[in-house]
Coordinates of C-alpha atoms in Angstrom, one line a residue:
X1 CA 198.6 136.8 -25.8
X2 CA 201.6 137.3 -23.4
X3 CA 205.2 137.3 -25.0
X4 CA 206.5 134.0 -23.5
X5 CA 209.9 135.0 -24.4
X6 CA 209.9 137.9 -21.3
X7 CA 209.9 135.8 -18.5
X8 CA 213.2 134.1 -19.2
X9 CA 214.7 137.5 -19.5
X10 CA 216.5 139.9 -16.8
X11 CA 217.8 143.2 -16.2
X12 CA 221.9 142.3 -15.0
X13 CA 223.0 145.4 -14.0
X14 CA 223.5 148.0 -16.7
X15 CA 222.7 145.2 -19.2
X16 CA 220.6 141.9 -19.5
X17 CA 221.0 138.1 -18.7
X18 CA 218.3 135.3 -19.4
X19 CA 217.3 132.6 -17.0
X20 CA 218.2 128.5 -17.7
X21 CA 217.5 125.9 -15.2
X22 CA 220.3 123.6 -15.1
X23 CA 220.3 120.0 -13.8
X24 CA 220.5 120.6 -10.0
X25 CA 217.1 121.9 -8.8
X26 CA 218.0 123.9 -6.1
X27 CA 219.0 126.8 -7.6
X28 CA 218.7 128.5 -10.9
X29 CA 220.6 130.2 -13.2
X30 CA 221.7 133.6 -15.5
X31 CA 223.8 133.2 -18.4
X32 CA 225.2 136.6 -19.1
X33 CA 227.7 138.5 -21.2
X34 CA 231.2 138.9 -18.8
X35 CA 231.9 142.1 -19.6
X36 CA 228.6 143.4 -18.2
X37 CA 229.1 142.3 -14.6
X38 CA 233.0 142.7 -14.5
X39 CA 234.5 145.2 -11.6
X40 CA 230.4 145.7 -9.9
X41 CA 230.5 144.6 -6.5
X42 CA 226.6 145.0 -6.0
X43 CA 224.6 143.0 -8.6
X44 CA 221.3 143.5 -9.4
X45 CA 219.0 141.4 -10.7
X46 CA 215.3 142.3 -11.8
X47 CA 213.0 139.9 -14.0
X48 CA 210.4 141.9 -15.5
X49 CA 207.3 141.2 -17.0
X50 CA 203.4 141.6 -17.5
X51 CA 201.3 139.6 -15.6
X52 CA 198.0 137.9 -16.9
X53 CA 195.8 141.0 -15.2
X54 CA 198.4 143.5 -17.4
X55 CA 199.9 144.7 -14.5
X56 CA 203.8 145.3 -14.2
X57 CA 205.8 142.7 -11.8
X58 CA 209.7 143.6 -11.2
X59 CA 211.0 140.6 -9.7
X60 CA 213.9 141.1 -7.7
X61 CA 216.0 137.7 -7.6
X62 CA 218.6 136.6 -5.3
X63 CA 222.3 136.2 -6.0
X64 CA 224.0 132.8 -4.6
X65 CA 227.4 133.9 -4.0
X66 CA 229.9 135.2 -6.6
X67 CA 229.5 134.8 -10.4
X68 CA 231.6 132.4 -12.1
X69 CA 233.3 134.6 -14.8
X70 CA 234.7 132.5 -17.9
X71 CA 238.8 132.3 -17.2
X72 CA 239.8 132.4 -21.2
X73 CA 240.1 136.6 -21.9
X74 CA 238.6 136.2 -25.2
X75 CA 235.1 134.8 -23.8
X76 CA 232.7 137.0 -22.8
X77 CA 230.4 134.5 -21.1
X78 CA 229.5 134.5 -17.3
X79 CA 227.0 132.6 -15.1
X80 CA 225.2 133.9 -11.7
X81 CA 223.4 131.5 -9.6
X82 CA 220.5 132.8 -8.1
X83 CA 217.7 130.8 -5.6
X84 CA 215.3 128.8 -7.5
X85 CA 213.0 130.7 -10.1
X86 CA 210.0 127.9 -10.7
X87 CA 208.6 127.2 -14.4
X88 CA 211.8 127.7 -16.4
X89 CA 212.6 124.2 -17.5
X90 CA 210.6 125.2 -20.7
X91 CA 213.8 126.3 -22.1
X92 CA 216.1 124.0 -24.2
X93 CA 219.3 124.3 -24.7
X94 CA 219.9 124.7 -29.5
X95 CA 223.9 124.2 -30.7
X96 CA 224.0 126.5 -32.9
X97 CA 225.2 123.9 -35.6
X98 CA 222.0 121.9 -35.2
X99 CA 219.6 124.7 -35.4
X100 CA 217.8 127.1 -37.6
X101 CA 218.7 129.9 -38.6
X102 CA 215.6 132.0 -38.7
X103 CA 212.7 133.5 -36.1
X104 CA 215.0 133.9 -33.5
X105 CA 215.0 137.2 -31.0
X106 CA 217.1 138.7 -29.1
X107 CA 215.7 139.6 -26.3
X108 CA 217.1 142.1 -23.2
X109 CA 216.6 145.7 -21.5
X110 CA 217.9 148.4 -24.0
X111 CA 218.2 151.5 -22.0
X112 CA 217.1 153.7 -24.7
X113 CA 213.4 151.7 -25.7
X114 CA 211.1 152.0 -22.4
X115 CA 207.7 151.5 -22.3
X116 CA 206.8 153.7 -18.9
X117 CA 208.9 151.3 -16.6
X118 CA 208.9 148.8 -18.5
X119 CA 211.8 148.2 -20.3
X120 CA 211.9 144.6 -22.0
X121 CA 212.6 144.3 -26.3
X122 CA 212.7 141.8 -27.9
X123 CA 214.1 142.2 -31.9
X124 CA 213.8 139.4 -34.4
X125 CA 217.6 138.3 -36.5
X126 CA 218.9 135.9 -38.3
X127 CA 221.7 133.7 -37.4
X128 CA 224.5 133.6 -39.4
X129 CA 227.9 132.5 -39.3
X130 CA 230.4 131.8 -37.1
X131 CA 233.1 135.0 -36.7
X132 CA 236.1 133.5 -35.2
X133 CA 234.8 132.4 -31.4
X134 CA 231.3 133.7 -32.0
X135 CA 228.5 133.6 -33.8
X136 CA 226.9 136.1 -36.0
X137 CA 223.3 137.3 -36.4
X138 CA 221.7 140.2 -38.1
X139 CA 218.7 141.8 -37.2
X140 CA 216.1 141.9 -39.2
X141 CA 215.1 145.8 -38.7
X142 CA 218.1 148.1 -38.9
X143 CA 219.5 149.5 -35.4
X144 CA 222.2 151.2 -34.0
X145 CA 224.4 150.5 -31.1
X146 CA 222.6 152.6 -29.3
X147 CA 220.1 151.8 -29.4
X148 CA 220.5 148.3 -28.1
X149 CA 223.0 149.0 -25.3
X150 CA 221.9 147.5 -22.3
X151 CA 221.2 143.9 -24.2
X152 CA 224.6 143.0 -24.1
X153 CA 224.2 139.3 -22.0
X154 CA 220.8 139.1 -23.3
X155 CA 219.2 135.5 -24.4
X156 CA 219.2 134.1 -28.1
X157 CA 215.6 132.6 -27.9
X158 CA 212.9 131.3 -30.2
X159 CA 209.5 129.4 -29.1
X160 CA 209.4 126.4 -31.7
X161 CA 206.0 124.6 -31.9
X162 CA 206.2 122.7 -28.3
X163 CA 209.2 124.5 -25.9
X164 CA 211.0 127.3 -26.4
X165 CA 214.7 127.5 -27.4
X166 CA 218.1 129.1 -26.2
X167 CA 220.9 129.3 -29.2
X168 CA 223.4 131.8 -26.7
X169 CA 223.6 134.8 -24.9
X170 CA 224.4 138.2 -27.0
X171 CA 228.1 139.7 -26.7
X172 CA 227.8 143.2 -28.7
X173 CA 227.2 144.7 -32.2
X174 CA 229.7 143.9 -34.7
X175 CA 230.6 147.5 -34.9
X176 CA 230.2 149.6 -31.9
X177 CA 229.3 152.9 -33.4
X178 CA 226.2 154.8 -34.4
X179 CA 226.5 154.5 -38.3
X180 CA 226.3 150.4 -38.1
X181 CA 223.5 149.7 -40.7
X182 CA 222.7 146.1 -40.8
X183 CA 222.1 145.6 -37.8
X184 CA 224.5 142.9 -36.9
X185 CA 225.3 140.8 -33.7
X186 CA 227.6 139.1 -32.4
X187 CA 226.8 135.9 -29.7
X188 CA 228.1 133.5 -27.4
X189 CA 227.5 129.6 -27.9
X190 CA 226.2 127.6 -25.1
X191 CA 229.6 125.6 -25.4
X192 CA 231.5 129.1 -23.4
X193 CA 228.6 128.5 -20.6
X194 CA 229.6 124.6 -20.3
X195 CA 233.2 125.4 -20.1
X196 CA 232.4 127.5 -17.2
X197 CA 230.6 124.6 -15.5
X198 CA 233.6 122.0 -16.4
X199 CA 235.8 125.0 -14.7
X200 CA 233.7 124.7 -11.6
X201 CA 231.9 121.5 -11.5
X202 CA 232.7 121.1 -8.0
X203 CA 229.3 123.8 -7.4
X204 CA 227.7 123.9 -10.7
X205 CA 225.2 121.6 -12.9
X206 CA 225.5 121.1 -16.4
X207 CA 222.8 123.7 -18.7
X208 CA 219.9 120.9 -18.8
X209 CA 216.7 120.5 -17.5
X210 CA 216.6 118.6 -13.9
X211 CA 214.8 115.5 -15.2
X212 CA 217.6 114.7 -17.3
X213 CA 219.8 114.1 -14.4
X214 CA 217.3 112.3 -12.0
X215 CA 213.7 110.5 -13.7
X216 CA 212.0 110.8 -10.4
X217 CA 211.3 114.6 -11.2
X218 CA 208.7 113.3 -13.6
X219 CA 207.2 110.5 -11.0
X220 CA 204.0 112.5 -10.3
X221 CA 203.5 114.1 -13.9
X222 CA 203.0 110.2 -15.1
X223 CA 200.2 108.2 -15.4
X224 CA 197.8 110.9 -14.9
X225 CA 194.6 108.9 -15.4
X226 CA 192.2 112.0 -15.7
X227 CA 189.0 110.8 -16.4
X228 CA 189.6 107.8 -14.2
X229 CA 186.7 107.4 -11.2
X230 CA 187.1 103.6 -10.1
X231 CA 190.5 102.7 -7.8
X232 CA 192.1 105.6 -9.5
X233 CA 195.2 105.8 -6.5
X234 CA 196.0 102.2 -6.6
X235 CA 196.3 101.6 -10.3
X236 CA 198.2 104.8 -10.3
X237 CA 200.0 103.7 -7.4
X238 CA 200.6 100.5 -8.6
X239 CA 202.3 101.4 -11.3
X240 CA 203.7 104.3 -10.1
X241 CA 205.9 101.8 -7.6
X242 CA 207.2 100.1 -10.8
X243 CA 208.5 103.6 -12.2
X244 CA 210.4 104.2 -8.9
X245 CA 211.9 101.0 -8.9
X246 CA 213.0 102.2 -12.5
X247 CA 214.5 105.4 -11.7
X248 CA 216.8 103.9 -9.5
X249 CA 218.5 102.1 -12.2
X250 CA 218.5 104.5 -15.0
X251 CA 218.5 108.7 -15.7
X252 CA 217.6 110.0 -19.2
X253 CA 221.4 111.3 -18.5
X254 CA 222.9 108.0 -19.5
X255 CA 220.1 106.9 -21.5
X256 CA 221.0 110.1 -23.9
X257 CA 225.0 109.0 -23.5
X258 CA 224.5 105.4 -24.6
X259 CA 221.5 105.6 -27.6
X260 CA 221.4 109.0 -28.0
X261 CA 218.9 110.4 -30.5
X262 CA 217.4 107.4 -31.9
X263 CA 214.3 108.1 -29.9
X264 CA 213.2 110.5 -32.6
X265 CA 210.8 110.3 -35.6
X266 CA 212.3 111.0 -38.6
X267 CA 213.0 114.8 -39.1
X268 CA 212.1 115.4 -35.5
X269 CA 214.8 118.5 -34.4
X270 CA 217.5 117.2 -31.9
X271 CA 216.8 119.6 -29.0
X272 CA 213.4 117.1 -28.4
X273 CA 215.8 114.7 -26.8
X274 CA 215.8 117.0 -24.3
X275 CA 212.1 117.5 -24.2
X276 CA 210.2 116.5 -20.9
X277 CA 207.2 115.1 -23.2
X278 CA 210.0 112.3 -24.2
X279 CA 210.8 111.7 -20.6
X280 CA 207.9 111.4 -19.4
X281 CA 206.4 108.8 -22.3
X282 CA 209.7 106.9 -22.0
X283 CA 209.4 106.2 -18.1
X284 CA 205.7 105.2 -18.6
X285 CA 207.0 103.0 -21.9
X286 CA 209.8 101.0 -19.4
X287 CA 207.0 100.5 -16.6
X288 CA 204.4 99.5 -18.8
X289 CA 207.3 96.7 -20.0
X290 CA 208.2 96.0 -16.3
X291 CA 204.6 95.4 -15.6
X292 CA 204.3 92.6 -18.7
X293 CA 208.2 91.6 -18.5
X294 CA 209.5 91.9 -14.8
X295 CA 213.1 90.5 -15.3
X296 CA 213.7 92.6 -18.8
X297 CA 217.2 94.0 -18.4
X298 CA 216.1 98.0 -19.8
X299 CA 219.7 99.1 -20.6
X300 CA 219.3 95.8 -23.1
X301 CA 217.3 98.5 -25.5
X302 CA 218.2 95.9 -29.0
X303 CA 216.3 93.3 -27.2
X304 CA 213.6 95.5 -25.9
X305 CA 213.3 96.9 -28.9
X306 CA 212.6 93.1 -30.8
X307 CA 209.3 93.6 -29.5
X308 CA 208.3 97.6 -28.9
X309 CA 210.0 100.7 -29.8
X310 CA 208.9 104.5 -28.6
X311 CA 209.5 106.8 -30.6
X312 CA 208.8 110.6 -30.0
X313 CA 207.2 113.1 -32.7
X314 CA 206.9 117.1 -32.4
X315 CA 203.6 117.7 -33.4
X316 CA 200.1 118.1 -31.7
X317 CA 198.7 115.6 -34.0
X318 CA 200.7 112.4 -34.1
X319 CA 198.2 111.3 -37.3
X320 CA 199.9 114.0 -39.1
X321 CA 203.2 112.6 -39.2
X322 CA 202.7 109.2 -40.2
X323 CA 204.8 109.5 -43.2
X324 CA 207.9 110.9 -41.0
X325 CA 207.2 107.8 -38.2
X326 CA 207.4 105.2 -41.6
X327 CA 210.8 107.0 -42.8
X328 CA 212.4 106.3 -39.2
X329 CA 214.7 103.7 -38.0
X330 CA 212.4 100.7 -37.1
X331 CA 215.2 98.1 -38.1
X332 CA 215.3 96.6 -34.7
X333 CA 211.5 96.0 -34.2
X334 CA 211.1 92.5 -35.5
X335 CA 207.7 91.3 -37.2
X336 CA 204.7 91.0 -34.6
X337 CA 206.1 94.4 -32.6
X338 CA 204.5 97.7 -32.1
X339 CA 206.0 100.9 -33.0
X340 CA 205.1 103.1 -29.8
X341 CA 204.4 107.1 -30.7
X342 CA 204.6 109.9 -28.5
X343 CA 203.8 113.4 -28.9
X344 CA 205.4 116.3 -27.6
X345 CA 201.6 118.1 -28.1
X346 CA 199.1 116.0 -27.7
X347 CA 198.1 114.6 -24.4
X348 CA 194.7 112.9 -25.2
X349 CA 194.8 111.5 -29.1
X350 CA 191.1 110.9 -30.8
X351 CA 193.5 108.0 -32.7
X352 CA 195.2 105.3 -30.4
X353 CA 195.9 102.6 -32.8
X354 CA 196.4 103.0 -36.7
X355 CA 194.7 99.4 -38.1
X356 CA 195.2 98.4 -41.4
X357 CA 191.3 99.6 -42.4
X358 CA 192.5 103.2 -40.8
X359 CA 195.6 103.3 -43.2
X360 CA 193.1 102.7 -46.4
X361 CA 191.3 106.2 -45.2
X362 CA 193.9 108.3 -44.3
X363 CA 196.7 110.5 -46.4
X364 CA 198.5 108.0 -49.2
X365 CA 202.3 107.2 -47.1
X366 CA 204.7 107.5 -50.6
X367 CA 207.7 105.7 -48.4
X368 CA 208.6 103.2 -51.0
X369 CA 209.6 99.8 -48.8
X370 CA 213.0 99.5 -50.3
X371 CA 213.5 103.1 -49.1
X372 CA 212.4 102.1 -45.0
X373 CA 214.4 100.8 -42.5
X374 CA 213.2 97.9 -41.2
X375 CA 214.2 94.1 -40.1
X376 CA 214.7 91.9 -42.3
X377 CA 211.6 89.7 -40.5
X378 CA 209.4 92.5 -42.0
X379 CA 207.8 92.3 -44.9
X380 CA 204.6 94.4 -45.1
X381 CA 205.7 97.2 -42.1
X382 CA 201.7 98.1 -42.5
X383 CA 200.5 94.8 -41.7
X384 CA 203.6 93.2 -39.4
X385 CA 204.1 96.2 -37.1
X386 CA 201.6 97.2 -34.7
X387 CA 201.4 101.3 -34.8
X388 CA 200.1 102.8 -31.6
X389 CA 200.1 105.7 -29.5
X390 CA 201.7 105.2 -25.8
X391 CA 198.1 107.0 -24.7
X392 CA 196.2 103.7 -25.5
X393 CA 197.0 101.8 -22.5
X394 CA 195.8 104.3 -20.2
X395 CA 193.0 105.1 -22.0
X396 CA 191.6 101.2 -22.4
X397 CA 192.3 100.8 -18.6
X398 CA 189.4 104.0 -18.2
X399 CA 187.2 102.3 -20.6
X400 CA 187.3 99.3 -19.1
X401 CA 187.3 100.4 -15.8
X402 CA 184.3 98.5 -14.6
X403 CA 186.6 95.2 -15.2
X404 CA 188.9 96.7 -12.1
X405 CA 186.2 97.1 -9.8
X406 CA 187.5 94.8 -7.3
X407 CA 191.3 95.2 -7.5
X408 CA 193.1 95.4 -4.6
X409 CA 196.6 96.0 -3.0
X410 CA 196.9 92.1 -3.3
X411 CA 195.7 91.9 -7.0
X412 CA 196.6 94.7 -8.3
X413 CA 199.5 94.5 -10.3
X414 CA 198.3 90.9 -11.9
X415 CA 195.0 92.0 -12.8
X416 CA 196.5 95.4 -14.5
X417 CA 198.5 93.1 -16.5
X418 CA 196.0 90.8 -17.8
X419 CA 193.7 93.8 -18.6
X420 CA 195.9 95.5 -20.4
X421 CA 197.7 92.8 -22.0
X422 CA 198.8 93.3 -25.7
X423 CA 197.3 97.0 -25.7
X424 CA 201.3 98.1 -26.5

């Protein structure tokens, strides 16, 4: 199996850097330490990695005018914009006081550790604690300073069950001499990188993915219908009109601003808000509500929420985190509504639904009910709150795709409704 972590990370000059896809989409860019670009006119900029045949590829990537150098002395942080490297939105953004501190790597070029030509390391630390403006990690096998020079700007990284995860970009050893024994690091938080942007936000993006700023990114990743053989393109096209109308109003931007992280399951970590999976689920959640509810206002999310509530789950099983979906905030779903599941993982669930007769089979739920949040209009959560999967209304319109065999431009939205009526 490829290491995953190589192909966010480059060769900056003498030293490394490691790719992040901001919001604007038109360019790309590399986070790097300052000190390792300062006073070179000619940058150079390879990304370096093993292909899936084994064979070598040195990228050479292409610099969009002059770097943007952090203007505070005492922050070694600097970002290059470079054209448009594809299949790096993978990479999530981790504050450092939300994360964990273990199985991270950082990753770069040392100068000394070559492989032939190939010259990319990777060396699993710890995080520690913050040291005045930084942040401090050891790692875990002891080396010296030199033999890590050349990962100076290098990427903090991790790949965490479903995405992988950027904590900051690598400044220097905490002592800068050969006898340095524990192997400790010093690093950059993200927060130097978005003061850089604030500095210059006039031609840079803020450090998150591009379908947080716009939810038409996501407009052909929805509704994919797979298995689907009957009038496929206009039930996907039909509801796909319904999403565009939808991503006029509304980004995941200012959906994140105004509710924040009450989208997640219970013990879910807070970099899934940033998570396409939740994205994607939500925009097909709001057009599967447009389709039954045309006039709903979405920014009204209490009184959506009377009635169905998606919630998103890290997992590849959603089953296996029933206990974490029962301990989450479900106070504003009122008695007769669905919970609606999503999960980051899992793009076809065996389970849809979980009835009451499922519940009896599966793994005892030891939430007490004076310990769950729930309405007041609740009584029995198990019984008074539908639990369902967002999957299950695209998977009863393919079984019961023999009932659309004569839908139509003209029909098509009324008899999508009445099929699927009540499914979420």
């Amino acid at each position: 199996m490829r290491d995953g972590l190589q192909f966010f990370t480059v060769k900056v000059a003498d030293g490394s850097g490691c790719l992040f896809q901001p919001i604007d989409s038109e360019y790309s860019y590399v986070l790097t330490a300052k000190h390792v670009i300062e006073g070179i006119d000619n940058i150079e900029i390879v990304r370096q990695y093993i292909k899936e045949n084994g064979l070598l590829e040195n990228e050479n990537l292409e610099i969009v005018g002059k770097p943007f150098l952090h203007s505070d002395s005492n922050k070694d942080a600097a970002i290059i914009k470079v054209k448009k490297v594809d299949n790096i939105d993978g990479l999530l953004r981790a504050d450092s006081d939300l994360i964990e501190k273990e199985n991270w790597y950082l990753c770069g070029h040392p100068e000394t550790r070559t492989n032939g030509n190939f010259s990319y390391r990777k060396n699993k630390l710890k995080i520690e604690n913050p040291v005045k403006l930084y942040i401090e990690a050891e790692i875990d096998k002891a080396v010296t300073h030199s033999e890590i020079v050349g990962q100076s700007g290098g990427g903090i990284i991790k790949f965490e069950n479903s995405c992988f995860l950027l904590a900051g970009i690598q400044k220097k050893m905490a002592v800068e001499d050969d006898v340095e024994s524990l192997s400790r690091i010093h690093f950059a938080p993200l927060s130097f990188f978005d003061e850089i942007v604030e500095e210059n936000k006039e031609v840079l993006s803020p450090l998150f993915p591009p379908y947080i700023g716009k939810f038409n990114i996501l407009l052909q990743e929805i509704f994919p219908f797979d298995s689907l053989i009957i009038k496929k393109d206009i039930i996907r096209n039909t509801l796909l009109k319904i999403s565009k109308d939808i991503c006029e109003g509304t980004s995941p931007d200012k959906i994140i601003k105004e509710y924040k992280g009450k989208f997640l399951v219970n013990g879910t970590p807070n970099h899934i808000i940033y998570h396409k999976s939740l994205w994607k689920c939500l925009l097909e959640f709001f057009t599967i509500i447009k389709l039954y509810e045309e006039t709903v206002d979405l920014a009204d999310y209490v009184g959506i929420h009377k009635k169905r509530k998606m919630l998103i789950v890290d997992t590849d099983v959603w089953t296996k985190k029933l206990e974490e979906i029962y301990k989450s905030d479900l106070s504003e779903i009122e008695k007769g509504g669905s919970i609606v599941i999503c999960a980051t993982e899992e793009k076809v669930p065996s389970v849809q639904e979980i009835t009451e007769d499922l519940l009896s089979i599966l793994p005892d739920i030891s939430v007490p009910l004076d310990e769950m949040n729930i309405s007041n209009t609740v009584q029995n959560p198990f019984v008074d709150l539908k639990l369902v999967n967002i999957f299950k209304f695209q998977h009863y319109i393919i079984n019961n795709a023999i009932q659309l065999a004569n839908i139509n431009s003209v029909n098509s939205k009324t008899t999508i409704k009445e099929l699927t009526d009540g499914i979420i």
